[in-house]
Amino acid sequence: MSQKRSTFRSFLLWVVGGLVVLELIWFLGANWALGSDLVIGAINKKPEKLEVLWGSAKTYVPGVIHLEDLSVRGTSKKQQWQVELDRVRVHMALVSLAFKTFKTYDVQGEGLDFALSKKERPRDGEMAAPDSTTSADLEDGDVKDLAVTPDTTAADATPPPEDEISTVQQVEVKKKKSKRPWRIVLRNIHIDGAEKIAVLGYGVSGEGTIEANLALELKGGPLSLDRTKIHLQNAEFRAQGQQAAHDLTLDLDIALAPFVPKKVKGFEVLGSMSGRVAIKGQTNGAGLINQFLSRFKGFEVGSPGGFMDADLRFDQGVLIPESRFKLEAPEGWIRLVDWRVNTALEVGIAVDSTADDGTKLSLSVEDVEVVFEDAEQPALEGANLALLATSPGIDFSEGMENLGDAFDTISVDLTNAVVADITRFPIPSIEDFSLDHGRIVVESNVRSTPELTEGKVNIAGQGIDASLGDVGLVGDLEIDINIESSDPEGREFSLEESVINIDNVTMTRGEKKAKEKDWYAHIKLIDGRLHLSKPGEMAANIEIGMRDTRPIIAVFSQDKSVMKFFKGILNFKDLRGTAKMEMAANTTEIGDLDISSDGLQLKANMRVGQGESSGIMWVKFHGINIGIDMRGDKTDVRFKKPLKWYEEQTASWNGMVVEPGAAASN
């Protein structure tokens, strides 16, 4: 029994002694290797592709290495990356090295600084020098490309023809290509402290923890992250060197399916991402909203800052149901072509189904003022504005620059918008005509796609007071306009099947009320165009229905006294006709006017504005023909062949003020 104990004791001593010797060999050899320039040089055999450096390194237990100021830099044909850690403890599997696999059981680190950028290509005749710049050295956290010496090996040289390569060389090449590449498998990565991550111009930094599992096959093999968790507090997000958000709380729990890095460009890597990203904090603007809606020209949302709350769920880079985003800004503005609304903003994005329009971006504000361009006074007040954009889905794997293609339809509803000052309401340029009092409400619905913008505008008012010289008018107004444009930012719109109705008009001259209290004019815009330039112009082919000719006579009798003579004669009722109408600059023109009623036919070309009215007219009533020339200081009446005279004068008439497509004059 004692002999067996002695043998066992000897065996234990040999084992312990062997372990001590192995530990001593490991301690001396590994620590020597970690500080040896020879070993470091062997690891960094091709620093232009991969370079690993550290400030200090030590090991006490086989397989467990402590490193400080670790820096790993790498480059591919199009991108370059860098990882820095203040301190890291790596527990590696030594046996796996025999199978060309660097595997860890555990990685504990502090202070991560990661940067990925596009590779700088040297100019002709130049070579980029190595640069030790890290993202920590960049001013204000800016992300810039890290200069890495390009690979100037035979890869850039022109290879000889295959038939000139010897059989031995071909065999050697095939053997070289068939070598099994190294694999890197990092399990249980845990990093604490200050974290910085910068990817292609976008960066986030803060205090927190990162946990991950990573697998990578070198020499163009796949990379995967089967578990990545990031929690950051007091974080900052920067885009292209500018602070975009701050005081953030970031929680990320994602996985990246295997992908080949050299085959993926930029943010296409997000196509492999699935999981959840939650962000809360202060944003410095509404840039993301504008990026989503950038394809809709003439529309913009702005804000100096607000609170952002996002919970985004991804499946291979695509937002899936239960994803949501909310931005609340106490100050902001909305621009619609030349109109601007200053208001607090609340913008939301939600994915609630997998239907074609399952992803929705919504914005709604109430009781706001609408200002035209840079005017000091509002044009509309008390308005409610609702915006809804729909998308078949948002796919981040197509890159951040393509987010503007996500939403394909946007609709804007304006309701209960009251004209703030009726005296400034845009009206045709008729001398001595003005709107004096009343309430006009504007409502519209506009739907826009990248190819076409179309919608309806309704303008309604009751009991509107107006004046035309010493003639007072009180009546109701109803305007329904159908607009369509392929270039709303160019402020060009076509008009079809639109109507302008003026009803229940009572006329007064001085204190005396007119006997007729039901005058009306109904104008239908068959087709036409609207150009919201300065001061704007409109041209259209119209159909006219009019109670009688009194307003026409009233317009010209202001400066053509002879027209007062025709007031009673031309006072026919229930007129119908057609014309071409154009309003441009300070002039309104009615061309090819042709109206008729029982016993009356009237043709005219008239221009009103710029301090005077002018025109020519042919009238036939009860078989009597006359021509009226109102183009000079005096009004001439023609009795001899008046229709022939009118047609001759019409041929030389100047025509419309502005030809279609031309800009309005000043």
XYZ file of C-alpha atoms in Angstrom, residues 109-656:
548
model
C -12.189 44.853 -22.652
C -12.462 48.536 -21.797
C -12.766 51.635 -23.959
C -13.662 50.575 -27.515
C -12.899 52.868 -30.450
C -13.994 51.442 -33.812
C -13.848 53.247 -37.174
C -14.807 52.032 -40.644
C -14.381 54.295 -43.646
C -13.939 54.237 -47.380
C -10.386 53.601 -48.467
C -8.431 56.611 -49.652
C -7.075 56.008 -53.112
C -3.744 57.681 -53.881
C -3.604 60.082 -56.783
C -1.582 59.283 -59.859
C 2.076 59.137 -58.923
C 1.350 59.346 -55.190
C 1.362 56.751 -52.445
C -0.620 57.072 -49.254
C 1.652 56.854 -46.241
C 0.802 54.861 -43.114
C -1.098 56.897 -40.582
C -1.681 56.110 -36.946
C -4.683 58.448 -36.708
C -7.620 56.956 -34.832
C -11.187 58.106 -34.488
C -10.259 59.277 -30.991
C -7.860 61.810 -32.540
C -10.452 63.349 -34.842
C -11.607 66.855 -33.934
C -15.055 67.008 -32.369
C -15.542 63.341 -32.993
C -15.518 63.798 -36.780
C -15.160 60.652 -38.795
C -12.646 60.766 -41.610
C -10.946 58.228 -43.784
C -7.948 56.544 -42.196
C -4.956 56.572 -44.518
C -3.534 53.098 -45.066
C -0.630 52.215 -47.310
C -2.089 50.598 -50.428
C -1.134 47.068 -51.390
C 1.553 47.522 -54.046
C 2.263 43.836 -54.538
C 1.934 41.942 -57.774
C -1.845 42.232 -57.541
C -1.545 45.508 -59.460
C 0.888 44.141 -62.012
C -0.164 42.668 -65.352
C 0.181 38.857 -65.106
C 1.937 36.976 -67.928
C -0.170 34.865 -70.290
C -1.185 31.533 -68.803
C 0.684 29.569 -71.490
C 3.930 31.235 -70.388
C 3.576 29.994 -66.787
C 5.364 26.730 -66.175
C 3.477 23.645 -65.050
C 5.346 23.717 -61.727
C 4.321 27.337 -61.164
C 0.683 26.539 -61.964
C 0.725 23.656 -59.467
C 2.277 25.943 -56.829
C -0.392 28.582 -57.456
C -3.151 25.995 -57.123
C -1.621 24.680 -53.911
C -1.350 28.209 -52.575
C -4.991 28.909 -53.383
C -6.132 25.704 -51.782
C -4.588 26.518 -48.417
C -7.139 26.608 -45.650
C -7.614 30.197 -44.444
C -7.399 31.207 -40.810
C -10.622 31.603 -38.890
C -11.277 33.984 -36.026
C -13.967 33.007 -33.533
C -14.482 35.419 -30.650
C -16.959 34.214 -28.060
C -18.332 36.146 -25.074
C -16.956 39.563 -25.968
C -17.712 42.038 -23.179
C -16.503 45.646 -23.324
C -17.147 48.357 -20.720
C -16.460 52.071 -20.482
C -16.331 54.787 -23.114
C -17.390 53.447 -26.503
C -16.934 54.983 -29.949
C -18.248 53.462 -33.143
C -17.874 55.277 -36.469
C -19.102 53.778 -39.747
C -18.913 55.524 -43.131
C -19.452 59.052 -41.876
C -21.904 58.140 -39.095
C -20.751 57.759 -35.507
C -22.051 57.132 -32.007
C -20.188 57.516 -28.730
C -21.147 57.137 -25.082
C -20.698 55.249 -21.830
C -21.923 51.686 -21.599
C -21.375 48.054 -22.473
C -20.994 45.976 -25.615
C -21.506 42.220 -25.807
C -21.019 40.122 -28.925
C -20.054 36.837 -30.559
C -18.096 37.120 -33.789
C -16.903 34.660 -36.426
C -14.709 35.598 -39.401
C -12.897 33.644 -42.070
C -9.901 35.488 -43.482
C -8.951 35.800 -47.158
C -12.392 36.872 -48.284
C -14.458 34.517 -46.179
C -17.769 35.233 -44.437
C -18.299 37.249 -41.267
C -21.157 36.813 -38.813
C -22.337 38.227 -35.496
C -24.817 35.822 -33.960
C -25.339 38.087 -30.932
C -24.620 41.757 -30.423
C -25.923 43.816 -27.523
C -25.027 47.458 -27.012
C -26.228 49.666 -24.188
C -25.046 53.287 -24.153
C -26.020 56.248 -21.998
C -25.262 59.954 -22.404
C -24.526 59.075 -26.025
C -23.981 61.362 -28.977
C -24.727 60.656 -32.640
C -22.876 62.440 -35.435
C -23.531 62.457 -39.163
C -20.845 63.622 -41.582
C -18.984 65.384 -38.802
C -22.008 67.251 -37.433
C -23.791 66.506 -34.175
C -27.240 65.150 -35.051
C -28.431 63.956 -31.617
C -27.235 64.008 -28.016
C -28.145 62.887 -24.481
C -29.171 59.572 -25.985
C -29.959 56.214 -24.464
C -29.223 53.464 -26.970
C -30.180 49.810 -26.645
C -29.290 47.487 -29.487
C -29.882 43.750 -29.692
C -29.136 42.428 -33.175
C -27.519 39.635 -35.141
C -25.748 39.718 -38.507
C -26.251 36.685 -40.726
C -23.057 35.487 -42.481
C -21.949 37.789 -45.292
C -18.751 38.303 -47.295
C -17.372 41.764 -46.415
C -15.571 42.328 -49.717
C -18.837 41.773 -51.610
C -20.799 44.252 -49.539
C -20.667 48.003 -50.157
C -21.211 50.371 -47.256
C -24.591 50.081 -45.599
C -25.532 47.044 -47.678
C -24.304 45.143 -44.625
C -27.591 46.111 -42.971
C -29.248 43.597 -45.278
C -27.830 40.902 -42.976
C -29.108 42.578 -39.805
C -32.050 41.349 -37.761
C -33.087 42.420 -34.285
C -34.092 45.535 -32.372
C -32.719 49.058 -31.950
C -34.198 51.427 -29.342
C -33.131 55.080 -29.101
C -34.314 57.924 -26.865
C -32.877 61.404 -26.583
C -32.508 64.895 -27.990
C -32.185 65.403 -31.723
C -30.722 68.548 -33.277
C -33.173 68.748 -36.152
C -35.571 66.908 -38.438
C -32.981 65.728 -40.935
C -34.151 62.111 -40.907
C -37.723 63.128 -41.787
C -36.496 65.229 -44.709
C -34.266 62.372 -45.833
C -37.287 60.070 -45.966
C -39.288 62.638 -47.983
C -36.479 64.092 -50.114
C -37.973 62.830 -53.384
C -41.035 65.065 -52.881
C -39.802 68.400 -54.177
C -41.179 71.524 -52.568
C -41.851 69.849 -49.224
C -39.657 70.221 -46.155
C -39.822 69.882 -42.372
C -37.475 71.805 -40.111
C -36.725 72.143 -36.415
C -33.845 73.362 -34.244
C -34.290 70.264 -32.074
C -36.656 68.001 -30.204
C -37.123 64.694 -28.393
C -36.762 61.444 -30.316
C -38.180 58.083 -29.224
C -37.618 55.130 -31.553
C -38.141 51.385 -31.249
C -37.120 49.805 -34.547
C -37.424 46.106 -35.396
C -35.451 44.697 -38.313
C -35.537 41.553 -40.388
C -32.578 41.437 -42.776
C -32.414 45.231 -42.853
C -36.141 45.816 -43.430
C -38.362 47.505 -40.831
C -41.047 45.091 -39.676
C -44.371 45.497 -37.786
C -44.224 46.959 -34.265
C -41.494 49.375 -35.365
C -42.181 52.977 -34.389
C -40.478 56.369 -34.415
C -41.628 59.621 -32.821
C -40.214 63.129 -32.925
C -41.608 65.902 -30.724
C -40.244 69.401 -31.321
C -41.569 72.463 -29.448
C -40.400 74.664 -32.324
C -40.481 73.810 -35.990
C -41.796 74.616 -39.416
C -43.299 72.995 -42.493
C -42.693 74.272 -46.040
C -45.066 73.536 -48.917
C -43.606 75.162 -52.046
C -43.977 78.901 -51.204
C -46.072 78.399 -48.077
C -44.643 78.040 -44.602
C -46.189 76.977 -41.290
C -44.369 77.783 -38.052
C -45.495 75.398 -35.334
C -44.596 72.745 -32.803
C -44.087 69.381 -34.509
C -45.088 65.844 -33.692
C -43.962 63.399 -36.380
C -44.534 59.661 -36.177
C -43.490 56.640 -38.227
C -45.145 53.295 -37.642
C -45.107 49.887 -39.294
C -48.441 48.263 -38.560
C -48.861 45.671 -41.299
C -47.196 44.042 -44.274
C -49.600 45.652 -46.775
C -48.312 47.782 -49.640
C -48.860 50.935 -47.576
C -48.152 49.370 -44.180
C -45.392 51.837 -43.294
C -46.788 55.295 -42.521
C -45.233 58.652 -41.677
C -47.728 61.061 -40.138
C -47.671 64.688 -39.050
C -50.616 66.699 -37.771
C -50.874 70.277 -36.468
C -53.894 72.367 -35.502
C -54.797 76.056 -35.294
C -51.680 77.298 -37.096
C -50.843 80.286 -39.242
C -49.773 79.890 -42.873
C -47.341 82.468 -44.243
C -46.605 83.073 -47.915
C -42.856 83.109 -48.571
C -41.156 85.652 -46.287
C -44.195 87.831 -45.609
C -44.460 89.279 -42.120
C -48.230 88.826 -41.864
C -49.917 85.422 -42.132
C -52.059 84.698 -45.177
C -54.166 82.050 -43.386
C -54.948 81.468 -39.735
C -56.659 78.845 -37.592
C -55.619 76.156 -40.081
C -55.410 72.417 -39.467
C -52.717 70.591 -41.428
C -52.363 66.814 -41.693
C -49.693 64.950 -43.615
C -49.532 61.232 -44.351
C -46.784 59.466 -46.304
C -47.010 55.767 -47.098
C -44.427 53.190 -48.070
C -44.440 49.517 -49.028
C -41.459 49.140 -46.666
C -38.239 50.793 -45.514
C -35.120 48.846 -46.454
C -31.942 50.190 -44.820
C -29.774 47.690 -46.695
C -29.983 49.887 -49.804
C -27.960 52.589 -48.050
C -28.722 55.768 -46.136
C -28.616 57.836 -49.330
C -31.513 55.794 -50.746
C -33.893 56.342 -47.831
C -35.573 59.073 -49.862
C -36.978 56.342 -52.109
C -38.753 54.617 -49.226
C -41.997 56.606 -49.285
C -43.800 56.618 -52.620
C -46.934 58.641 -51.791
C -47.567 61.698 -49.647
C -50.892 63.443 -49.038
C -51.456 66.820 -47.381
C -54.857 67.977 -46.074
C -55.482 71.624 -45.157
C -58.775 72.385 -43.416
C -60.433 75.370 -41.701
C -57.821 77.827 -43.000
C -59.343 81.294 -42.728
C -57.973 84.168 -44.826
C -56.332 86.417 -42.250
C -56.920 89.695 -44.099
C -59.501 89.599 -46.862
C -58.241 92.893 -48.298
C -54.966 91.145 -49.215
C -56.666 88.154 -50.855
C -55.362 87.769 -54.436
C -57.988 88.992 -56.897
C -58.005 89.773 -60.630
C -56.312 93.051 -61.468
C -59.390 95.174 -62.089
C -59.021 98.885 -61.591
C -60.770 100.192 -58.465
C -61.888 96.699 -57.409
C -61.228 95.532 -53.866
C -62.451 93.074 -51.247
C -63.427 94.970 -48.119
C -64.879 92.591 -45.568
C -65.925 88.984 -45.063
C -64.744 85.520 -44.144
C -63.071 83.267 -46.681
C -62.115 79.678 -45.807
C -59.504 77.709 -47.763
C -59.321 73.925 -47.751
C -57.268 71.589 -49.901
C -56.219 68.015 -50.393
C -53.039 67.298 -52.345
C -51.613 63.886 -53.172
C -48.088 63.596 -54.492
C -45.886 60.883 -55.933
C -42.382 61.447 -57.361
C -43.944 61.556 -60.831
C -47.135 63.546 -60.262
C -48.753 65.944 -57.813
C -52.517 66.354 -57.981
C -55.179 67.724 -55.722
C -58.147 69.951 -55.041
C -58.405 73.419 -53.543
C -61.671 74.850 -52.255
C -62.139 78.541 -51.432
C -65.480 79.537 -49.944
C -66.926 82.735 -48.527
C -70.363 84.040 -47.687
C -71.506 87.641 -47.418
C -68.308 88.978 -48.980
C -68.240 92.781 -49.245
C -66.471 94.191 -52.293
C -66.391 97.508 -54.111
C -65.906 98.506 -57.729
C -65.416 102.234 -57.740
C -68.628 103.612 -56.232
C -70.458 100.324 -56.839
C -70.815 98.116 -53.785
C -71.096 94.333 -54.101
C -72.161 91.795 -51.487
C -72.256 88.117 -52.384
C -71.061 84.552 -51.924
C -67.894 83.018 -53.395
C -67.124 79.379 -54.144
C -63.958 78.298 -55.977
C -63.110 74.643 -56.660
C -59.773 74.132 -58.384
C -58.321 70.849 -59.598
C -54.534 71.064 -59.916
C -51.956 68.744 -61.401
C -48.196 69.082 -61.802
C -45.142 67.008 -62.598
C -42.922 69.772 -61.173
C -44.529 71.385 -58.109
C -41.213 72.931 -57.071
C -41.221 74.740 -60.425
C -44.656 76.112 -59.395
C -46.285 75.051 -62.662
C -49.770 73.520 -62.374
C -52.365 72.527 -64.938
C -56.050 73.222 -64.307
C -58.948 71.077 -65.461
C -62.661 71.040 -64.727
C -62.374 73.797 -62.119
C -65.154 76.235 -61.241
C -65.515 79.765 -59.893
C -69.030 80.559 -58.681
C -70.201 83.992 -57.546
C -73.797 83.936 -56.275
C -76.417 85.982 -54.453
C -74.810 89.310 -55.345
C -76.483 92.558 -54.343
C -75.239 95.765 -55.993
C -75.425 99.288 -54.577
C -74.350 102.653 -55.932
C -73.729 105.040 -53.097
C -76.612 104.579 -50.637
C -79.031 103.290 -53.266
C -79.582 99.558 -53.509
C -80.078 97.936 -56.876
C -83.377 96.278 -57.639
C -81.653 93.051 -58.630
C -80.373 91.063 -55.666
C -79.620 87.719 -57.240
C -76.852 88.433 -59.704
C -74.516 85.509 -60.343
C -71.548 84.491 -62.448
C -70.482 80.890 -62.937
C -67.113 80.290 -64.578
C -65.910 76.826 -65.514
C -62.215 76.342 -66.314
C -62.203 73.678 -69.016
C -58.415 73.535 -69.091
C -55.588 75.866 -68.294
C -52.425 76.459 -66.342
C -51.392 78.189 -63.150
C -47.884 79.493 -62.547
C -47.177 80.590 -58.984
C -44.382 82.920 -59.987
C -44.050 86.525 -58.880
C -46.678 87.928 -59.064
C -48.165 84.819 -60.669
C -50.188 84.095 -63.755
C -53.108 81.975 -64.858
C -54.480 81.174 -68.300
C -57.540 79.071 -69.099
C -60.280 78.319 -71.569
C -63.527 79.001 -69.790
C -67.273 78.641 -70.014
C -69.350 81.460 -68.572
C -72.848 81.601 -67.138
C -73.914 85.097 -66.042
C -77.106 86.669 -64.733
C -76.643 89.817 -66.862
C -74.028 92.216 -68.224
C -74.151 94.812 -65.458
C -70.659 94.090 -64.052
C -69.134 94.317 -67.527
C -70.767 97.669 -68.073
C -69.752 98.776 -64.573
C -66.107 97.941 -65.185
C -65.851 99.990 -68.349
C -68.134 102.818 -67.250
C -65.559 103.729 -64.587
C -63.340 105.399 -67.214
C -65.486 105.152 -70.368
C -68.411 107.459 -69.707
C -70.111 106.597 -72.967
C -70.623 103.052 -71.649
C -73.115 104.377 -69.156
C -75.351 105.036 -72.137
C -75.423 101.315 -72.912
C -76.137 100.292 -69.368
C -79.849 99.856 -69.884
C -79.620 98.649 -73.475
C -77.109 95.857 -72.722
C -78.751 94.690 -69.545
C -79.703 91.228 -70.804
C -80.200 88.255 -68.518
C -79.148 84.615 -68.270
C -76.068 84.837 -70.460
C -74.028 81.835 -71.629
C -70.712 81.845 -73.438
C -67.057 80.958 -73.778
C -63.789 82.860 -73.536
C -60.069 82.728 -72.929
C -59.038 84.267 -69.638
C -55.595 85.201 -68.420
C -54.361 86.968 -65.320
C -50.714 88.026 -65.272
C -48.748 90.729 -63.509
C -51.254 93.545 -62.921
C -53.489 92.765 -65.850
C -56.543 90.607 -66.470
C -57.534 89.828 -70.018
C -60.636 88.236 -71.486
C -60.137 87.141 -75.098
C -62.534 85.703 -77.652
C -65.460 86.339 -75.326
C -68.616 85.054 -76.993
C -71.836 85.162 -74.956
C -75.470 85.132 -75.888
C -78.976 85.150 -74.495
C -82.503 85.837 -75.761
C -82.159 88.677 -78.230
C -78.467 89.333 -77.503
C -75.121 88.202 -78.887
C -71.897 89.762 -77.634
C -68.311 89.272 -78.734
C -65.433 91.067 -77.032
C -61.729 91.268 -76.250
C -61.068 93.166 -73.034
C -58.088 94.088 -70.912
C -58.344 95.546 -67.414
C -55.520 96.725 -65.196
C -52.480 98.943 -64.880
C -54.674 102.001 -64.309
C -56.914 101.635 -67.346
C -59.354 99.408 -69.161
C -59.520 98.827 -72.882
C -61.087 96.555 -75.452
C -63.276 96.072 -78.470
C -66.828 94.760 -78.515
C -69.465 93.719 -81.002
C -73.063 93.603 -79.860
C -76.164 92.420 -81.646
C -79.501 92.906 -79.954
C -82.906 92.588 -81.562
C -81.362 92.789 -85.021
C -79.343 95.954 -84.283
C -75.515 95.660 -84.722
C -72.969 97.980 -83.157
C -69.230 97.927 -82.609
C -67.637 99.579 -79.610
C -63.980 100.620 -79.556
C -62.680 101.373 -76.046
C -58.934 101.385 -76.777
C -58.324 105.128 -76.698
C -59.181 108.021 -74.497
C -62.551 108.197 -76.227
C -65.031 105.422 -76.779
C -66.120 105.119 -80.424
C -69.303 103.440 -81.572
C -69.361 101.754 -85.005
C -72.593 101.299 -86.935
C -71.183 100.541 -90.382
C -70.544 96.851 -90.850
C -69.676 96.490 -87.164
C -69.120 92.685 -87.253
C -66.612 92.957 -90.127
C -64.893 95.800 -88.294
C -64.735 93.716 -85.112
C -63.259 90.709 -86.899
C -60.607 92.876 -88.554
C -59.727 94.461 -85.236
C -59.622 91.091 -83.538
C -57.076 89.852 -86.092
C -54.718 92.645 -85.047
C -55.575 92.402 -81.354
C -52.484 91.971 -79.180
C -53.778 88.703 -77.851
C -53.119 87.242 -74.443
